[in-house]
Amino acid sequence: MAVTIRTVAEEAGVSPATVSRVFNDTAPVDPDTREDILETADRLGYVPNATARSLSLDRTHTFGVLLPFLTGEYFPEVIRGLDQAARDHNRLLMLSSSHHSPEDLRRALGSMNGRIDGLVLMLPQLDPAAYRDHLPADVPAVLLNAETEGHDLSVLSIDNREGGRLATRHLVDQGHERIGIITGDPATQETHERLAGYRAALRNANLPTREDWVVEGDFHRASGEAGARTLLATSPPPTAVFASNDYMAMGAIRALQADGHAVPGDVAVVGFDDLPNAEHFSPALTTIDARMVDLGTEAIALLMERTEGEACSRRVRRLAPSLRVRSSCGAAPCDQIRPTR
Amino acid sequence: MAVTIRTVAEEAGVSPATVSRVFNDTAPVDPDTREDILETADRLGYVPNATARSLSLDRTHTFGVLLPFLTGEYFPEVIRGLDQAARDHNRLLMLSSSHHSPEDLRRALGSMNGRIDGLVLMLPQLDPAAYRDHLPADVPAVLLNAETEGHDLSVLSIDNREGGRLATRHLVDQGHERIGIITGDPATQETHERLAGYRAALRNANLPTREDWVVEGDFHRASGEAGARTLLATSPPPTAVFASNDYMAMGAIRALQADGHAVPGDVAVVGFDDLPNAEHFSPALTTIDARMVDLGTEAIALLMERTEGEACSRRVRRLAPSLRVRSSCGAAPCDQIRPTR
DNA sequence: TCACATCTCGGAAGCGCTCCCATCTCGCTC
DNA sequence: GAGCGAGATGGGAGCGCTTCCGAGATGTGA
């Protein structure tokens, strides 16, 4: 067995309590004994056992993270934000993905029981009200991109409606009057909010909303391709399309190009998310910054607040999205520069 | 405090030992009492505390994962493989990134001490021999993409030399006789191995290796752009270039296109890694499948072997890379189809 | 010199769980 | 009917740590 606090204590001729005190700086210890203990601990290669600490402190300094997928560029960016903030706060992350049913979720939560101080959940397919009771009562949780009604959990998301509005409005500002949309997966919250933003922008501009210019996608590339072709088959066809995420925007652009339409020359396209690759696409994608990294860092910040401070109340926070103008929309590309890669 | 095994025991009128027995199925229990215990546990919402279990079992069912970055498309793919395999084996993952110095590493390992059964490390910038002694002695570790000499740790990587050879050989097979290379970060192992593969392929084909066709990159996009321009400035310029990863290949292609060269018409380009976006690039990237997901799943498999079985010896395993022929090299694109997104 | 505050430290319980050991009860065999 | 093995269960120590409580030792002021 490895070297424990008792080993160090015996070797240094003190009690475990004293060793604990110097390692946690929790009570005054004579400078000489402290020095002595530190020295023998170092010599023996003692490292406090985090599990034992957790058990006795009832704090694990770990946050659990449950995501639906690990594929694509979106989730990794969120994880990056989580990791960054966790490290800044000296917290660890326990990661698990693929939770598509309440049963999956329950199992994952079971195996995390007792080893996390907080939980960040992103479960776009599931209704919070449905799984709310599965969540451990004594562990604060924050939901990412979830419905805010029907439950009492903290929610963090971006303002999707505003994002949809910004994207569409930008197209309007470019002089387009026939603007189509490819929506996301109708099972998710974002889809409806972004669509609502689109409708609002058209309304504000006194432009008609034609229902055959609203085509359903599912956030995947292929549905962007199909969506673009469906839109171009209407008559008259739109001169601009708002794709509800970047993947669909990229699919749409490739399909348009393949069919001989120039982007943005014949059709302007704007996406949503601002994936890392958006600026490297050709044409560089005009899109809405969905603040994926911030979503991660803010989630941790919320949890820190809940676990450290006394603030135990529910929080609902929406981050403001913003427009990234590049080439795919035909506007003068005044890119915000980002580090390569 | 939450409901513990003792609560359940008292409520059901048995001892904690018996409750433990039914939950772990570790000894025969009377069917009636078992039923009874299960029922009251369910009623009370009892979930075993994983931390306490870990402490008493000295097993955490958790693997630690230390990566250098979480950016880009490479690491997320590896994580995906890790997560997938971990879930299959009913294990949890503890994730942490940004370990660029032995000191960083030591801190991260300290906070994981006692909470992991195994460790997967990817630290391309660090020499295993240097940090070997920082690793906990009683926790099996597997290094990803690391030097195999000078230490006794398990290593899992792909055969980079073979990959470099395959890529270059493919270019040769296309009839190219003037083939340049943009290397990766010279501080990493992969870089030298891939370069060695390039040299070997040229040698086998009896083609001269000109040192001004070997330009140094750093695995980032921008160095691919710069590298391509450097190569095209030689005389005669190469008609094909092997970029040591996909990011540099993409950078190179964009630079070539921007300068008026057609890809693959004027210059053929092959990359390395087969990032998820490689097939969606235009032109679709011919590249080497670096088996990122497999790297993750195999790493977990190795750890399971070490923690479950009796096999405690060092393992060195190299995965075989393979060529993905698409459009950027000028060959007939006979793509292996992958699911979109 | 004595009362008392302050500093330093050890003993031991307790965090929630597992598991060894002991006890008790049946049911069976000879 | 005595002896015995198997099955069911409880008691309690122990995993490595923290922390409360209290005991010595030392210092201070009147």
XYZ file of C-alpha atoms (C1' of nucleotides) in Angstrom:
742
model
C 0.000 0.000 0.000
C 1.077 3.509 -0.664
C 2.401 5.873 1.943
C -0.354 7.427 4.038
C -0.623 10.248 6.466
C 0.065 7.776 9.258
C 3.324 6.665 7.680
C 4.516 10.227 7.502
C 3.363 10.896 11.042
C 5.232 7.944 12.477
C 8.330 8.663 10.470
C 8.322 12.260 11.638
C 7.417 11.342 15.197
C 4.169 13.273 15.299
C 0.475 12.452 15.102
C -1.544 12.218 11.882
C -3.476 15.232 13.098
C -0.387 17.382 12.949
C 0.545 16.186 9.497
C -2.960 16.974 8.358
C -2.623 20.417 9.873
C 0.497 21.280 7.956
C -0.864 19.965 4.685
C -4.075 21.899 4.996
C -2.724 24.865 6.857
C -5.701 24.608 9.088
C -4.103 25.378 12.431
C -0.789 26.787 13.638
C 2.079 24.320 13.753
C 5.533 24.920 15.128
C 7.784 26.023 12.236
C 10.372 23.361 13.059
C 7.922 20.465 13.121
C 6.265 21.789 9.993
C 9.582 21.826 8.218
C 10.330 18.381 9.496
C 7.018 16.973 8.342
C 7.283 18.561 4.926
C 10.728 17.107 4.538
C 9.812 13.553 5.464
C 6.633 13.740 3.407
C 8.690 14.750 0.433
C 11.243 12.049 1.101
C 8.553 9.397 1.372
C 6.745 10.742 -1.662
C 3.541 11.274 0.260
C 0.573 12.649 -1.628
C -2.737 13.016 0.231
C -5.374 10.584 -0.907
C -8.086 12.647 -2.526
C -10.751 10.009 -2.075
C -10.239 9.819 1.656
C -10.259 13.576 1.828
C -13.486 13.754 -0.082
C -15.123 11.293 2.232
C -14.244 13.113 5.369
C -14.745 16.617 4.010
C -17.850 15.804 2.036
C -16.368 17.877 -0.786
C -14.789 16.362 -3.848
C -13.596 19.413 -5.739
C -14.936 17.739 -8.809
C -17.751 18.641 -11.150
C -19.591 16.115 -13.246
C -20.261 16.861 -16.906
C -22.919 15.043 -18.871
C -23.142 15.664 -22.585
C -25.148 14.068 -25.353
C -22.257 13.608 -27.784
C -18.599 14.199 -28.067
C -18.608 14.515 -31.823
C -18.478 17.603 -33.932
C -16.918 20.892 -33.025
C -19.556 22.248 -30.728
C -19.206 20.053 -27.660
C -15.429 20.049 -27.608
C -15.528 23.820 -27.457
C -17.870 23.713 -24.495
C -15.634 21.182 -22.814
C -12.714 23.459 -23.438
C -14.467 26.243 -21.583
C -15.380 23.913 -18.745
C -11.862 22.584 -18.467
C -10.345 26.016 -18.521
C -12.566 27.358 -15.774
C -12.282 24.183 -13.739
C -8.527 24.428 -13.813
C -8.652 28.076 -12.834
C -10.716 27.159 -9.808
C -8.640 24.119 -9.039
C -11.449 21.736 -9.780
C -11.488 18.458 -11.638
C -13.926 17.383 -14.318
C -15.643 14.046 -14.549
C -16.859 13.524 -18.057
C -19.474 11.280 -19.524
C -21.428 11.405 -22.746
C -24.299 9.740 -24.551
C -27.270 10.148 -22.334
C -30.292 9.879 -24.471
C -32.782 8.350 -22.103
C -33.650 9.053 -18.477
C -32.379 5.548 -17.734
C -28.926 6.285 -19.209
C -28.890 9.425 -17.181
C -29.808 7.659 -13.979
C -27.010 5.159 -14.401
C -24.441 7.830 -15.068
C -25.587 9.834 -12.088
C -25.459 6.730 -9.941
C -21.848 6.097 -10.733
C -21.035 9.700 -9.968
C -22.920 9.745 -6.686
C -20.710 11.006 -3.945
C -17.878 11.971 -6.193
C -19.043 15.318 -7.466
C -19.849 18.676 -5.906
C -21.820 19.905 -8.863
C -23.200 18.910 -12.183
C -23.414 20.436 -15.617
C -25.908 18.852 -17.919
C -26.560 19.270 -21.579
C -29.384 17.044 -22.697
C -31.045 18.721 -25.637
C -33.286 15.786 -26.357
C -34.651 15.436 -22.842
C -37.168 17.553 -21.023
C -35.773 18.877 -17.730
C -39.117 18.356 -16.037
C -38.852 14.665 -16.876
C -35.422 14.006 -15.435
C -35.429 16.595 -12.695
C -36.289 14.026 -10.045
C -33.435 11.780 -11.026
C -30.936 14.439 -10.113
C -29.304 14.172 -6.704
C -30.975 16.618 -4.369
C -27.833 17.743 -2.600
C -25.759 18.499 -5.686
C -26.284 21.798 -7.482
C -26.829 21.423 -11.187
C -26.779 23.771 -14.134
C -28.467 22.938 -17.392
C -27.013 24.121 -20.637
C -29.291 25.236 -23.447
C -32.405 23.920 -21.811
C -35.994 24.903 -21.378
C -36.368 27.219 -18.403
C -40.017 26.527 -17.617
C -41.484 23.638 -15.680
C -38.667 23.084 -13.219
C -36.529 24.864 -10.656
C -33.038 24.136 -11.999
C -30.453 26.696 -13.015
C -30.186 27.211 -16.716
C -27.463 28.741 -18.806
C -27.841 29.343 -22.495
C -27.392 31.906 -25.159
C -30.173 34.081 -26.375
C -31.104 32.072 -29.427
C -33.964 34.275 -30.413
C -31.717 37.298 -30.448
C -29.166 35.319 -32.439
C -31.738 34.383 -35.027
C -32.820 37.975 -35.192
C -29.280 39.243 -35.655
C -28.548 36.785 -38.427
C -31.701 37.565 -40.339
C -31.435 41.271 -39.734
C -27.957 41.238 -41.195
C -29.318 39.685 -44.362
C -32.013 42.325 -44.473
C -29.393 45.015 -44.056
C -27.577 43.610 -47.063
C -30.660 44.412 -49.090
C -32.160 40.955 -49.289
C -35.917 40.738 -49.384
C -36.326 37.044 -50.071
C -34.796 35.245 -47.129
C -35.204 31.568 -46.370
C -34.337 29.580 -43.283
C -33.204 26.027 -42.666
C -34.272 25.207 -39.135
C -32.646 22.810 -36.694
C -33.966 19.674 -35.092
C -37.543 20.545 -34.099
C -37.144 18.519 -30.905
C -34.819 21.103 -29.443
C -35.450 24.408 -27.811
C -32.872 26.318 -29.849
C -34.606 25.511 -33.080
C -37.805 27.273 -32.135
C -36.063 30.230 -30.595
C -33.875 30.825 -33.621
C -36.860 30.509 -35.885
C -38.735 33.004 -33.743
C -35.842 35.417 -34.132
C -35.958 34.964 -37.884
C -39.656 35.703 -37.992
C -39.270 38.722 -35.761
C -36.556 40.198 -37.953
C -38.659 39.793 -41.075
C -41.640 41.312 -39.346
C -39.625 44.290 -38.213
C -38.473 44.809 -41.773
C -42.006 44.505 -43.088
C -40.999 41.583 -45.216
C -43.426 38.774 -45.913
C -42.655 35.396 -44.350
C -43.384 32.681 -46.818
C -43.826 29.288 -45.231
C -42.218 27.503 -48.163
C -39.071 29.430 -47.339
C -39.020 27.764 -43.940
C -37.568 24.312 -44.385
C -36.859 21.822 -41.673
C -33.358 20.558 -40.979
C -31.810 18.601 -38.146
C -28.521 20.430 -37.462
C -26.566 17.984 -39.597
C -24.656 18.825 -42.713
C -26.749 16.714 -45.041
C -29.937 18.455 -44.031
C -28.261 21.733 -44.959
C -27.580 20.420 -48.435
C -31.108 19.171 -48.839
C -32.540 22.334 -47.333
C -30.671 24.560 -49.756
C -31.933 22.577 -52.716
C -35.488 22.695 -51.422
C -35.278 26.446 -50.993
C -33.803 27.026 -54.437
C -36.656 25.050 -55.943
C -39.274 27.536 -54.747
C -40.336 30.295 -57.009
C -39.146 32.837 -56.767
C -36.271 31.355 -54.784
C -34.761 33.208 -51.840
C -31.622 35.219 -52.451
C -30.381 34.570 -48.937
C -30.616 31.791 -46.417
C -30.171 31.635 -42.680
C -29.021 28.156 -41.682
C -29.692 27.463 -38.023
C -26.196 26.160 -37.436
C -22.829 26.219 -39.131
C -22.856 22.601 -40.193
C -26.033 23.114 -42.144
C -24.675 26.376 -43.524
C -21.613 24.559 -44.783
C -23.751 21.828 -46.285
C -25.986 24.402 -47.893
C -23.077 26.284 -49.405
C -21.507 23.152 -50.827
C -24.807 22.108 -52.345
C -25.345 25.552 -53.842
C -21.859 25.608 -55.292
C -22.272 22.122 -56.668
C -25.446 23.247 -58.407
C -23.667 26.179 -59.979
C -24.774 28.974 -57.678
C -22.156 31.376 -56.408
C -22.004 32.132 -52.694
C -22.442 34.911 -51.804
C -22.874 36.152 -55.385
C -26.138 34.389 -56.171
C -27.166 33.374 -52.697
C -25.973 34.760 -49.384
C -25.689 32.360 -46.472
C -25.358 32.965 -42.764
C -24.860 30.287 -40.170
C -25.061 29.959 -36.426
C -22.498 28.883 -33.792
C -19.202 30.198 -35.113
C -17.449 26.865 -35.038
C -13.671 27.000 -35.071
C -13.707 26.041 -38.738
C -16.240 28.657 -39.764
C -13.616 31.214 -40.573
C -11.585 28.726 -42.559
C -14.413 27.617 -44.727
C -14.549 28.929 -48.244
C -16.203 31.286 -48.388
C -15.480 32.194 -44.787
C -18.735 31.855 -42.949
C -20.738 34.770 -41.668
C -22.337 33.464 -38.543
C -23.539 34.064 -35.011
C -21.090 33.538 -32.196
C -22.860 31.068 -29.915
C -20.199 31.526 -27.245
C -19.536 27.877 -26.700
C -16.424 28.382 -24.614
C -18.157 30.995 -22.479
C -20.993 28.583 -21.930
C -18.475 26.250 -20.329
C -16.697 28.819 -18.221
C -19.930 30.418 -17.067
C -21.346 27.050 -16.113
C -18.402 26.453 -13.823
C -18.697 29.959 -12.448
C -22.323 29.321 -11.583
C -21.441 26.088 -9.845
C -18.646 27.720 -7.893
C -21.110 30.314 -6.730
C -23.500 27.629 -5.610
C -20.940 25.423 -3.919
C -18.792 28.091 -2.319
C -20.991 31.025 -1.581
C -24.284 30.993 0.198
C -26.239 31.753 -2.922
C -28.373 28.690 -3.258
C -31.120 30.027 -5.384
C -31.818 29.131 -8.947
C -30.083 31.100 -11.648
C -31.217 31.629 -15.181
C -28.636 33.289 -17.337
C -28.599 33.998 -21.052
C -25.445 34.999 -22.853
C -25.712 37.534 -25.618
C -24.778 36.202 -29.039
C -23.119 38.395 -31.609
C -22.705 38.584 -35.324
C -19.461 37.588 -37.042
C -19.365 39.107 -40.464
C -17.215 37.249 -42.973
C -17.588 36.482 -46.660
C -20.537 34.153 -47.099
C -23.098 36.900 -46.764
C -21.651 39.325 -49.266
C -20.936 42.082 -46.788
C -17.493 43.588 -46.601
C -15.720 41.009 -44.476
C -14.424 42.817 -41.462
C -13.436 39.702 -39.576
C -12.698 39.589 -35.953
C -9.293 38.002 -36.015
C -8.741 34.809 -34.084
C -5.602 32.802 -33.503
C -5.128 30.140 -36.138
C -6.046 26.566 -35.241
C -26.972 14.386 5.066
C -28.110 12.034 2.401
C -29.442 8.561 3.060
C -26.680 6.055 3.732
C -26.399 2.339 3.909
C -27.054 2.555 7.643
C -30.322 4.409 7.127
C -31.522 1.704 4.812
C -30.351 -1.001 7.182
C -32.200 0.448 10.140
C -35.320 1.110 8.156
C -35.323 -2.449 6.876
C -34.368 -3.899 10.244
C -31.130 -5.485 9.103
C -27.446 -4.708 9.431
C -25.450 -2.550 7.019
C -23.512 -5.663 6.090
C -26.601 -7.280 4.688
C -27.563 -4.228 2.708
C -24.077 -4.148 1.280
C -24.432 -7.791 0.365
C -27.556 -7.293 -1.634
C -26.209 -4.257 -3.430
C -22.997 -5.978 -4.387
C -24.346 -9.473 -4.722
C -21.352 -10.647 -2.823
C -22.951 -13.316 -0.621
C -26.263 -15.159 -0.488
C -29.132 -13.276 1.104
C -32.582 -14.585 1.831
C -34.847 -13.678 -1.089
C -37.409 -12.086 1.210
C -34.944 -9.836 3.001
C -33.316 -8.970 -0.308
C -36.655 -7.912 -1.708
C -37.376 -5.963 1.428
C -34.065 -4.152 1.357
C -34.355 -3.295 -2.314
C -37.797 -1.923 -1.711
C -36.860 0.320 1.200
C -33.686 1.447 -0.578
C -35.775 2.474 -3.528
C -38.308 4.173 -1.331
C -35.618 6.125 0.493
C -33.829 6.929 -2.749
C -30.631 5.341 -1.580
C -27.673 5.428 -3.963
C -24.357 4.005 -2.735
C -21.720 6.635 -2.170
C -19.026 5.997 -4.743
C -16.353 7.808 -2.791
C -16.831 5.661 0.281
C -16.820 2.571 -1.888
C -13.615 3.625 -3.550
C -11.950 4.173 -0.238
C -12.810 0.820 1.164
C -12.333 -1.127 -2.072
C -9.244 0.711 -3.161
C -10.758 0.810 -6.644
C -12.336 3.866 -8.131
C -13.548 2.637 -11.503
C -12.205 5.846 -12.889
C -9.398 6.586 -15.298
C -7.551 9.865 -15.404
C -6.887 11.535 -18.731
C -4.232 14.178 -19.172
C -4.016 15.987 -22.481
C -2.016 18.961 -23.669
C -4.903 20.807 -25.296
C -8.570 20.515 -25.897
C -8.551 22.596 -29.025
C -8.696 21.460 -32.598
C -10.266 18.314 -33.895
C -7.615 15.834 -32.940
C -7.969 15.664 -29.167
C -11.739 15.638 -29.122
C -11.641 12.560 -31.314
C -9.290 10.828 -28.932
C -11.540 11.781 -26.037
C -14.451 10.365 -27.932
C -12.698 7.038 -28.182
C -11.780 7.125 -24.527
C -15.301 7.987 -23.479
C -16.829 5.314 -25.631
C -14.590 2.566 -24.297
C -14.877 3.815 -20.744
C -18.625 3.653 -20.944
C -18.497 0.177 -22.420
C -16.429 -0.974 -19.474
C -18.507 0.945 -16.990
C -15.696 3.290 -16.108
C -15.651 7.019 -15.549
C -13.230 9.519 -17.003
C -11.506 12.299 -15.140
C -10.294 14.872 -17.579
C -7.676 17.546 -17.375
C -5.739 19.448 -19.985
C -2.884 21.896 -20.386
C 0.094 20.173 -18.922
C 3.120 21.686 -20.439
C 5.621 21.439 -17.643
C 6.490 18.672 -15.207
C 5.239 20.972 -12.478
C 1.789 21.283 -14.074
C 1.754 17.564 -14.402
C 2.674 16.982 -10.821
C -0.109 19.199 -9.591
C -2.690 17.525 -11.757
C -1.554 14.105 -10.643
C -1.659 15.226 -7.045
C -5.284 16.219 -7.272
C -6.104 12.908 -8.882
C -4.196 10.860 -6.341
C -6.394 8.172 -4.927
C -9.253 8.793 -7.294
C -8.085 6.931 -10.364
C -7.276 3.328 -11.202
C -5.312 4.168 -14.294
C -3.937 7.021 -16.285
C -3.734 7.926 -19.932
C -1.249 10.600 -20.761
C -0.593 12.523 -23.901
C 2.219 14.959 -23.412
C 3.871 15.455 -26.766
C 6.135 18.211 -25.527
C 7.501 16.329 -22.557
C 10.019 13.530 -22.436
C 8.632 10.465 -20.647
C 11.976 9.823 -19.006
C 11.717 13.258 -17.404
C 8.296 12.886 -15.852
C 8.315 9.159 -15.288
C 9.168 9.560 -11.626
C 6.306 11.941 -11.014
C 3.793 9.271 -11.921
C 2.161 7.377 -9.081
C 3.849 4.015 -8.750
C 0.710 2.036 -8.043
C -1.379 3.335 -10.931
C -0.869 1.835 -14.374
C -0.316 4.425 -17.062
C -0.366 4.393 -20.810
C 1.308 7.061 -22.863
C -0.160 8.140 -26.153
C 2.120 8.981 -29.046
C 5.242 8.999 -26.955
C 8.836 7.969 -27.220
C 9.214 4.313 -26.296
C 12.864 4.371 -25.265
C 14.345 5.430 -21.963
C 11.512 4.370 -19.686
C 9.367 1.402 -18.767
C 5.897 2.782 -19.365
C 3.308 1.402 -21.724
C 3.039 3.274 -24.968
C 0.305 3.358 -27.533
C 0.677 5.161 -30.809
C 0.216 4.808 -34.486
C 3.031 3.850 -36.770
C 3.940 7.325 -37.918
C 6.812 6.209 -40.045
C 4.583 3.859 -41.944
C 2.028 6.630 -42.285
C 4.596 8.982 -43.744
C 5.691 6.262 -46.088
C 2.146 5.541 -47.245
C 1.403 9.182 -47.906
C 4.556 9.755 -49.878
C 4.308 6.476 -51.690
C 0.834 7.403 -52.836
C 2.190 10.584 -54.342
C 4.899 8.573 -56.067
C 2.288 6.199 -57.395
C 0.471 9.155 -58.895
C 3.530 9.793 -60.989
C 5.028 12.626 -59.000
C 8.806 12.849 -58.936
C 9.210 16.182 -57.204
C 7.674 15.774 -53.774
C 8.060 18.208 -50.903
C 7.189 17.864 -47.251
C 6.046 20.271 -44.585
C 7.108 18.734 -41.292
C 5.460 19.086 -37.895
C 6.775 20.581 -34.700
C 10.352 19.288 -34.462
C 9.955 18.913 -30.700
C 7.630 15.968 -31.151
C 8.280 12.362 -31.918
C 5.700 12.116 -34.705
C 7.418 14.749 -36.727
C 10.622 12.786 -37.059
C 8.899 9.513 -37.694
C 6.701 10.910 -40.428
C 9.696 12.570 -42.001
C 11.586 9.288 -41.870
C 8.697 7.611 -43.653
C 8.819 10.295 -46.334
C 12.519 9.794 -46.856
C 12.138 6.032 -46.973
C 9.438 6.213 -49.601
C 11.531 8.476 -51.807
C 14.526 6.200 -51.374
C 12.510 3.173 -52.328
C 11.354 4.956 -55.440
C 14.891 6.010 -56.291
C 13.875 9.615 -56.152
C 16.294 12.267 -54.966
C 15.501 13.970 -51.644
C 16.231 17.618 -51.913
C 16.689 19.324 -48.591
C 15.061 22.533 -49.787
C 11.928 20.486 -50.311
C 11.865 19.701 -46.623
C 10.408 22.704 -44.855
C 9.678 22.965 -41.182
C 6.160 23.518 -39.881
C 4.606 23.303 -36.443
C 1.321 21.433 -37.053
C -0.621 24.676 -37.226
C -2.533 25.943 -40.209
C -0.437 29.050 -40.715
C 2.760 27.067 -40.985
C 1.092 25.067 -43.734
C 0.407 28.240 -45.657
C 3.928 29.474 -45.198
C 5.369 26.066 -45.974
C 3.504 25.794 -49.245
C 4.776 29.183 -50.357
C 8.320 28.299 -49.387
C 8.122 25.092 -51.362
C 6.661 26.753 -54.441
C 9.502 29.232 -54.398
C 12.133 26.567 -54.990
C 13.195 25.782 -58.486
C 12.011 23.613 -59.850
C 9.125 23.572 -57.379
C 7.632 20.292 -56.233
C 4.499 19.071 -57.950
C 3.262 17.410 -54.798
C 3.490 18.047 -51.095
C 3.023 15.880 -48.055
C 1.856 17.988 -45.143
C 2.522 16.252 -41.830
C -0.978 16.903 -40.573
C -4.341 17.919 -41.960
C -4.327 21.418 -40.551
C -1.133 22.223 -42.396
C -2.480 20.512 -45.499
C -5.551 22.730 -45.375
C -3.416 25.798 -44.852
C -1.174 24.773 -47.724
C -4.086 24.217 -50.067
C -5.663 27.557 -49.246
C -2.359 29.321 -49.810
C -1.803 27.530 -53.098
C -5.298 28.374 -54.285
C -4.887 31.968 -53.217
C -1.710 32.152 -55.269
C -3.474 30.813 -58.318
C -2.369 27.199 -58.232
C -4.967 24.510 -58.723
C -5.123 21.648 -56.249
C -4.690 18.903 -57.271
C -4.247 20.139 -60.877
C -0.988 22.011 -60.380
C 0.044 20.680 -57.014
C -1.143 17.545 -55.268
C -1.444 17.630 -51.499
C -1.776 14.864 -48.975
C -2.292 15.379 -45.277
C -2.103 13.301 -42.131
C -4.671 12.516 -39.394
C -7.961 12.300 -41.261
C -9.722 14.873 -39.148
C -13.500 14.780 -39.273
C -13.457 17.799 -41.561
C -10.916 16.385 -43.981
C -13.541 14.862 -46.206
C -15.577 18.049 -46.229
C -12.740 20.274 -47.227
C -12.609 21.396 -50.807
C -10.939 19.633 -52.382
C -11.657 16.694 -50.106
C -8.400 15.847 -48.443
C -6.401 12.758 -49.241
C -4.803 11.865 -45.960
C -3.613 9.209 -43.551
C -6.061 7.866 -41.026
C -4.300 8.389 -37.709
C -6.972 6.362 -35.894
C -7.635 8.911 -33.223
C -10.733 7.220 -31.887
C -8.999 3.846 -31.816
C -6.178 5.404 -29.899
C -8.691 6.266 -27.204
C -10.465 2.927 -27.129
C -7.222 0.966 -27.201
C -5.812 3.036 -24.380
C -8.752 2.084 -22.208
C -8.439 -1.527 -23.288
C -4.816 -1.552 -22.214
C -5.703 -0.075 -18.861
C -8.487 -2.567 -18.319
C -6.034 -5.335 -19.009
C -3.643 -3.919 -16.475
C -6.193 -3.219 -13.791
C -8.362 -6.292 -14.176
C -6.144 -9.063 -15.415
C -2.868 -10.120 -13.990
C -0.916 -8.819 -16.926
C 1.220 -6.177 -15.311
C 3.982 -5.936 -17.807
C 4.688 -3.046 -20.047
C 2.933 -2.904 -23.369
C 4.070 -1.157 -26.487
C 1.485 -1.127 -29.187
C 1.440 0.614 -32.539
C -1.703 0.946 -34.577
C -1.418 0.655 -38.332
C -2.364 3.822 -40.187
C -4.022 3.670 -43.568
C -4.427 5.836 -46.601
C -7.667 7.680 -47.333
C -7.765 8.603 -50.963
C -9.911 11.610 -51.785
C -9.543 14.495 -54.207
C -6.615 16.609 -53.109
C -4.030 14.242 -54.547
C -5.439 13.876 -58.023
C -6.175 10.194 -57.787
C -9.609 8.880 -58.561
C -11.427 9.634 -55.332
C -12.711 6.349 -54.032
C -13.694 7.662 -50.632
C -14.431 5.499 -47.710
C -17.848 6.752 -46.757
C -18.412 8.139 -43.297
C -21.561 9.355 -41.617
C -22.101 13.060 -42.116
C -21.220 15.369 -39.255
C 4.101 32.968 42.917
C -0.272 32.120 41.044
C -4.063 32.476 37.776
C -4.882 32.512 33.204
C -4.446 33.034 28.160
C -1.957 31.174 24.164
C 0.305 27.992 21.464
C 1.205 23.236 20.053
C -0.089 18.865 19.635
C -2.151 13.934 20.443
C -6.249 10.926 20.926
C -10.048 9.381 18.904
C -14.390 9.581 16.594
C -16.434 9.790 12.360
C -17.166 10.164 6.969
C -19.928 5.619 4.153
C -18.635 1.631 2.767
C -16.701 -3.532 2.552
C -15.582 -7.830 4.367
C -13.614 -11.013 7.770
C -15.085 -13.537 11.554
C -18.409 -15.315 14.561
C -23.009 -16.803 15.656
C -27.245 -18.962 14.962
C -30.581 -21.841 12.655
C -31.961 -25.490 9.821
C -31.990 -29.786 7.671
C -29.690 -33.830 6.801
C -27.236 -38.281 7.726
C -25.892 -42.316 10.262
C -30.829 -38.054 18.578
C -26.186 -36.404 18.222
C -23.177 -34.383 14.904
C -22.255 -31.685 11.094
C -22.281 -28.708 7.049
C -24.465 -25.042 4.686
C -26.956 -20.876 4.591
C -28.197 -16.334 6.579
C -26.971 -12.556 9.254
C -24.698 -9.283 12.653
C -20.603 -7.095 14.833
C -16.894 -4.510 14.130
C -12.487 -3.235 12.237
C -10.489 -0.817 8.720
C -9.840 2.182 4.183
C -7.076 7.477 4.735
C -8.363 11.515 6.059
C -10.263 15.676 9.083
C -11.435 17.828 13.248
C -13.258 18.332 17.916
C -11.741 18.122 22.473
C -8.602 18.326 25.793
C -3.844 18.112 27.798
C 0.848 20.018 28.365
C 3.957 23.547 27.897
C 5.014 28.231 27.791
C 4.389 33.019 28.518
C 2.105 37.145 30.777
C 0.599 40.313 34.332
C -0.454 41.512 39.008
